[in-house]
XYZ file of C-alpha atoms in Angstrom:
345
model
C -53.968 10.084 -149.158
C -51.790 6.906 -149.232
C -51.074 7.618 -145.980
C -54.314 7.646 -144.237
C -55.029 4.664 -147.084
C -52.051 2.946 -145.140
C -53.483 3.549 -141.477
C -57.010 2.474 -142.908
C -55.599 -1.249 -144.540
C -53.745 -1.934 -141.496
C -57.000 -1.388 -138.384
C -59.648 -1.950 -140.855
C -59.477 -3.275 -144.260
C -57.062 -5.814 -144.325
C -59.236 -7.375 -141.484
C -62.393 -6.577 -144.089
C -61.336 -7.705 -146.853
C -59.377 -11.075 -145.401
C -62.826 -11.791 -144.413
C -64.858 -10.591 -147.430
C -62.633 -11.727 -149.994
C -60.059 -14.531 -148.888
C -57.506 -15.819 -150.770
C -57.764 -19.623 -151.612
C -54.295 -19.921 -151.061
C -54.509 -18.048 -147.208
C -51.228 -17.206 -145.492
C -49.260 -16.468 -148.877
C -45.961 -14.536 -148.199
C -46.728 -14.100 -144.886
C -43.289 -13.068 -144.003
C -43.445 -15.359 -140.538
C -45.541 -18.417 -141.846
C -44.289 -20.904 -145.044
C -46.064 -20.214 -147.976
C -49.164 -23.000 -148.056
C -48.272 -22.823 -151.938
C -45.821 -23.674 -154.817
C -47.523 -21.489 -157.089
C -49.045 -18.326 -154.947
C -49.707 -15.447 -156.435
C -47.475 -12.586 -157.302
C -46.221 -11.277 -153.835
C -47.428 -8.200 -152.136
C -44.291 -6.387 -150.160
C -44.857 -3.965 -147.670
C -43.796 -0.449 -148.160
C -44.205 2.423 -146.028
C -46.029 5.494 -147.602
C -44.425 7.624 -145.719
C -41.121 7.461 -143.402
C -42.558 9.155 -140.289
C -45.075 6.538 -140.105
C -44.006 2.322 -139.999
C -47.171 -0.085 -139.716
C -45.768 -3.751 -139.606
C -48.643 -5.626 -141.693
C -50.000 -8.411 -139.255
C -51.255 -11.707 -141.101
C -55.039 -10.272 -141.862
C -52.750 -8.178 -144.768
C -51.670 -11.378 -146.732
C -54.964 -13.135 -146.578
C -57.321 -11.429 -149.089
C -57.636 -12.263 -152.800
C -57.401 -8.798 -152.669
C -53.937 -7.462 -151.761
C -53.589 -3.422 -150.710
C -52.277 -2.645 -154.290
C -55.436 -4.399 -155.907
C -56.968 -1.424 -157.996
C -60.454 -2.346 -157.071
C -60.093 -2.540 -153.459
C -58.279 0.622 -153.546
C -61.230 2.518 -154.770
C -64.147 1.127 -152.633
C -61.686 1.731 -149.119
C -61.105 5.390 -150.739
C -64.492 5.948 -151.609
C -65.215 4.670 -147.538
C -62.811 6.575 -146.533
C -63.703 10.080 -148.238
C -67.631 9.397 -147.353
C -67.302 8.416 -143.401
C -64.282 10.650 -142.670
C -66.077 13.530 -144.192
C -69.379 12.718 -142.123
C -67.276 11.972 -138.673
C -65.253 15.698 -139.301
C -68.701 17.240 -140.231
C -70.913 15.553 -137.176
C -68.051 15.862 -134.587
C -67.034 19.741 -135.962
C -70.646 20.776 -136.907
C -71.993 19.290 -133.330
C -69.629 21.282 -131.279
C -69.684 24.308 -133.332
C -73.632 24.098 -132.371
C -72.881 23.412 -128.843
C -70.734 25.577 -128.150
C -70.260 28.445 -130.339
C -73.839 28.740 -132.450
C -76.248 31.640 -130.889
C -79.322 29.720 -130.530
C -81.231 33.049 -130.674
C -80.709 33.046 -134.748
C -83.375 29.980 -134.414
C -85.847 32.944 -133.706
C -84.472 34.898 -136.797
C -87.672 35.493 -139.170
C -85.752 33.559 -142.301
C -84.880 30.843 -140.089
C -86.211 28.006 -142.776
C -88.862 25.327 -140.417
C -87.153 22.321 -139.319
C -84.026 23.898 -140.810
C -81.442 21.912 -138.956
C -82.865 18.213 -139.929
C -83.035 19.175 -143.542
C -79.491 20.826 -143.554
C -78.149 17.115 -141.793
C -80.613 15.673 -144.653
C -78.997 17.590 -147.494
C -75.432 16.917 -146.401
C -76.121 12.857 -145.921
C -77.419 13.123 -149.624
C -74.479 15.156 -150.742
C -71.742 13.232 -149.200
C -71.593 9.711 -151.139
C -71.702 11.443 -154.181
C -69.263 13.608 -153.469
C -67.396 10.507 -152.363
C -68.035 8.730 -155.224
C -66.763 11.786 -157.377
C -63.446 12.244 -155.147
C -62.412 8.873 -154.805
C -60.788 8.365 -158.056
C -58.948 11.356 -157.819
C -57.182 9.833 -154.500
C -57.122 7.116 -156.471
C -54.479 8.514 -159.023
C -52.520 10.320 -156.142
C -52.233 6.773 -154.573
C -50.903 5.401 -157.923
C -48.138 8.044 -157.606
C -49.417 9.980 -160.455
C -49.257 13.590 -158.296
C -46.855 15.926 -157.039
C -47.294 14.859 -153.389
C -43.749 14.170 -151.485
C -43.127 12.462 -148.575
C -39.581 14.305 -146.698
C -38.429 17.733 -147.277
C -35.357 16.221 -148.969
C -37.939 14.963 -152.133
C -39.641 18.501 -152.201
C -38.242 21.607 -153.192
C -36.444 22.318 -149.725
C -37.210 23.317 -146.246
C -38.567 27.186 -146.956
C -41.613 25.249 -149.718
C -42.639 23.284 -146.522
C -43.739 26.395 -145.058
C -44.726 28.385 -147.961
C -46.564 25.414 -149.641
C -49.872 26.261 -146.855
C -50.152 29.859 -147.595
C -49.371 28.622 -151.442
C -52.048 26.493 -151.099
C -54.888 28.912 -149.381
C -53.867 31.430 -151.963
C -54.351 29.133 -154.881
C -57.692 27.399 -153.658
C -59.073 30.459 -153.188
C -58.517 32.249 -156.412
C -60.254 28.930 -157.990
C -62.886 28.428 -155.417
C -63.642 32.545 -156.201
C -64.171 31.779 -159.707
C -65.681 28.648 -159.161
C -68.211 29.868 -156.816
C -69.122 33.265 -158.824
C -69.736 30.736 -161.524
C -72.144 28.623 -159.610
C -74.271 32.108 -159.007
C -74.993 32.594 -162.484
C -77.953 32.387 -163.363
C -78.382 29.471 -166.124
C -76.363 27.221 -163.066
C -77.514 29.004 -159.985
C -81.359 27.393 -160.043
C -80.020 23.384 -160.843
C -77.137 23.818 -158.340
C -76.543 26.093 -155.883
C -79.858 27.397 -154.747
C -80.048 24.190 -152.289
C -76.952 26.006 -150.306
C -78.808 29.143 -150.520
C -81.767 27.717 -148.859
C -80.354 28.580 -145.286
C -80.353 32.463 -145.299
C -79.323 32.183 -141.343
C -77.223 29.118 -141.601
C -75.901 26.858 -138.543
C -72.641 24.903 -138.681
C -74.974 21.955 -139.865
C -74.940 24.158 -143.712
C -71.571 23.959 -143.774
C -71.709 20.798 -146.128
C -75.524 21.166 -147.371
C -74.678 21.432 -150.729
C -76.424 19.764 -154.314
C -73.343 17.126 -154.907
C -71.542 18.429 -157.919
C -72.248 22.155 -155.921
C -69.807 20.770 -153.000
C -67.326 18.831 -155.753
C -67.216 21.998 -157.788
C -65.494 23.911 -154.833
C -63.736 21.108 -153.415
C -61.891 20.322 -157.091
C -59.088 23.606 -156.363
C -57.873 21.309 -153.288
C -57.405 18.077 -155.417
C -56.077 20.256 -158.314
C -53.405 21.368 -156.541
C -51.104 18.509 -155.819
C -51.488 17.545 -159.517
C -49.788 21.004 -160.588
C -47.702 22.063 -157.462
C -45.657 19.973 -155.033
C -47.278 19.338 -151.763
C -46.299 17.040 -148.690
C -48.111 14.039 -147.892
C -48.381 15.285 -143.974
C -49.659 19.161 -145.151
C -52.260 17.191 -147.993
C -53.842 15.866 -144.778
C -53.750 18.532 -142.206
C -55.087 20.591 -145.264
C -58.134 18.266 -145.847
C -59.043 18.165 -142.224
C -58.689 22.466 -142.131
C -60.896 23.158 -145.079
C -63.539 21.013 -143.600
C -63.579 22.806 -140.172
C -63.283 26.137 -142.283
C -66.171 25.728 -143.845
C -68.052 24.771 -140.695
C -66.445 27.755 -139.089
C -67.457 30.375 -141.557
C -71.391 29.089 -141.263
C -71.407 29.081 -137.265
C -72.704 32.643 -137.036
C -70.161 33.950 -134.774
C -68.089 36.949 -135.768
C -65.034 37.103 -134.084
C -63.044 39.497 -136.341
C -63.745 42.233 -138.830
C -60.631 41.424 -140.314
C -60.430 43.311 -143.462
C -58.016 40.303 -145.114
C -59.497 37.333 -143.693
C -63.318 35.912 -145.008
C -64.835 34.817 -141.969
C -68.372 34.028 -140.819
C -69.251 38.056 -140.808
C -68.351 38.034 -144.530
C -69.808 34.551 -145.355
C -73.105 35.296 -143.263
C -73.307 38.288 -145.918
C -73.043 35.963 -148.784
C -76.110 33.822 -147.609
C -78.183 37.365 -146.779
C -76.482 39.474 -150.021
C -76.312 36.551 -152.296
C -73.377 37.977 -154.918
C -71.306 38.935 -152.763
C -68.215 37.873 -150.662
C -67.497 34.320 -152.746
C -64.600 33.961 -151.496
C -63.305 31.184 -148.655
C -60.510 32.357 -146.811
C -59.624 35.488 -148.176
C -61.662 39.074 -149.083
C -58.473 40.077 -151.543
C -60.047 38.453 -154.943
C -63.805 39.747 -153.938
C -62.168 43.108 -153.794
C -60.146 42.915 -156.873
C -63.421 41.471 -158.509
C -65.384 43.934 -157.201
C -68.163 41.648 -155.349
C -66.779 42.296 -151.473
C -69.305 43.618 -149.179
C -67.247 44.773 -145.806
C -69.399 43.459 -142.595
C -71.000 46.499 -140.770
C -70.064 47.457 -137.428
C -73.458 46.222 -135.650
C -72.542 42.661 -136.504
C -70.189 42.837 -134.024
C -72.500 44.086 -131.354
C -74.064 40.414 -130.274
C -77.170 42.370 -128.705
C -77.604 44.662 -131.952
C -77.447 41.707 -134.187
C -80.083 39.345 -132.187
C -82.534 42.393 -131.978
C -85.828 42.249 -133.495
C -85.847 45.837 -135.050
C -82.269 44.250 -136.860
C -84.194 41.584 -138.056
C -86.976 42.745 -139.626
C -84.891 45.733 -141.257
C -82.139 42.705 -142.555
C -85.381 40.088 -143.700
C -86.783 43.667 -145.824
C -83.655 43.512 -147.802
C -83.342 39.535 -147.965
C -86.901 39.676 -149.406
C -85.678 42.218 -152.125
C -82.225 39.874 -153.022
C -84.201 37.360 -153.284
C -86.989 38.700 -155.612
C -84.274 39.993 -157.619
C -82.138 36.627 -157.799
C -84.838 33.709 -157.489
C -88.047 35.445 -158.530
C -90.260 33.937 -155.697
C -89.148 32.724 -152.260
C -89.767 29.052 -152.112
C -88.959 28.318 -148.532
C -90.862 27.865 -145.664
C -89.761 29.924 -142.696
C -90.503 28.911 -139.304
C -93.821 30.186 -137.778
C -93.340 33.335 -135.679
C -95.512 31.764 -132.602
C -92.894 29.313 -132.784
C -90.267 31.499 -132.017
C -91.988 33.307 -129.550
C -92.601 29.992 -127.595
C -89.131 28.698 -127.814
C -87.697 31.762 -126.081
């Protein structure tokens, strides 16, 4: 994260905080100015995070009573960072995933919750800060240098752990996120946490990150576990964080492209939101099946027509009803009227 940290100071905070927080004595070590003082401050020296990328600070990065290494101001541009990345990745991603992927005949689907799509946005807006606010420290402490993240393949294991770190990395994420996420269904957690995710039974791209806040952290903590127990390069740590976001809004866009029987796409996911205890895994069906919660996706999900028929739906919202008698005693949501529907057609 030092990186994008790095890319962040030199567009946007050092401008920020120059202007927010000057220095009284302005222009210190500016390496192509005189120091304006005999007794400045201790020096701030610029140092690349990493050696693929070389950002020459211009003057707005000595001008701050805050200098990049200040502690403080390291937090509050992480905490930014984590918060309006994650909305710009889940707006641009969800948006386009809506667009053009999304079947906009699952807005006629009997379980489709009213106004569904504002209060999935609405739940993720809540959700986000917090989750921020959680993650941020734990950049924090990578930043600091206190992970196992590496810059060149020369300060990692070797060339062979830069490719095998990503499948490493699924592999591991997803045997927590299992266990994580099984946890989250039972019952004495299930009501206080993850119901809200639940709430969408015939979820759009836009309940990708519509989660209760320490839901989402809980299965986002695997990914920031790992580079504390495992090398991992700064350059995969990013194009990681970006994939798992656009994963998740993959596996909620309703379209089944593959009945892969290894990989845990939207076919398996959709069942999770329909089945309830079932398929909790994120990329991968092998620890569902060794757990013995994987539900394979039937055939007729496949078949687009099938799938958006009415005689499907009301045989699939008969068993919905029964899951979720069985798991949440009464149904608390508010579908969208049927004349609705009917109009919108």
């Amino acid at each position: 994260m030092d990186v994008v940290l790095e890319v962040v100071d030199h567009y946007i905070a050092d401008h920020a905080y120059a202007v927010l927080i000057p220095s009284k004595l302005a222009g210190y070590d500016y390496p192509s100015s005189a120091n304006l003082s005999t007794e400045s401050p201790p020096a701030w020296h610029y140092e690349p995070a990493t050696h693929y990328l070389y950002l020459e600070p211009t003057e707005a990065a000595y001008l701050s009573a805050w200098p990049r290494h200040n502690p403080v101001r390291q937090l509050i541009t992480l905490f930014l960072i984590t918060w309006i990345f994650g909305l710009v990745v889940y707006f641009v991603f969800a948006t386009l995933s809506y667009v053009l992927i999304f079947d906009k005949r699952t807005l006629n689907h009997p379980k489709f919750v009213k106004n569904q799509i504002p209060l999935e946005i609405i739940s993720t807006m809540k959700a986000l800060p917090v989750i921020a606010m959680i993650t941020a420290p734990i950049f924090w402490i990578e930043v600091r240098g206190h992970s196992k993240l590496y810059d060149a393949t020369e300060d990692g294991p070797g060339f062979w752990y830069d490719i095998a770190q990503f499948p490493f990395f699924l592999l591991f994420t997803d045997f927590c996120i299992y266990w994580v996420h099984r946890g989250l269904h039972h019952p004495s957690i299930y009501k206080a946490l993850h119901k809200l995710h639940h709430k969408w039974i015939m979820p759009t791209p836009f309940a990708s990150h519509a989660f209760h806040p320490l839901d989402g952290f809980a299965q986002s903590a695997p990914y920031h576990l790992f580079p504390f127990l495992f090398p991992l390069s700064k350059i995969a740590y990013i194009v990681l964080f970006v994939f798992v976001n656009f994963w998740s809004i993959m596996i909620h866009d309703g379209e089944y492209l593959t009945d892969n029987p290894v990989i845990n796409g939207a076919a398996c996911h959709s069942l999770h939101h329909s089945r309830f205890e079932v398929n909790y895994g994120q990329f991968f069906t092998g620890f569902d099946r060794l757990g013995g919660t994987y539900r394979k996706p039937e055939a007729w999900m496949f078949e687009r027509d099938i799938k958006m028929s009415q005689k499907t739906w009301r045989a699939e919202s008969k068993q919905v009803d029964d899951f979720v008698k069985e798991i949440e005693g009464t149904d608390d949501r508010t579908y969208r009227p049927q004349h609705e529907s009917k109009k919108s057609k």
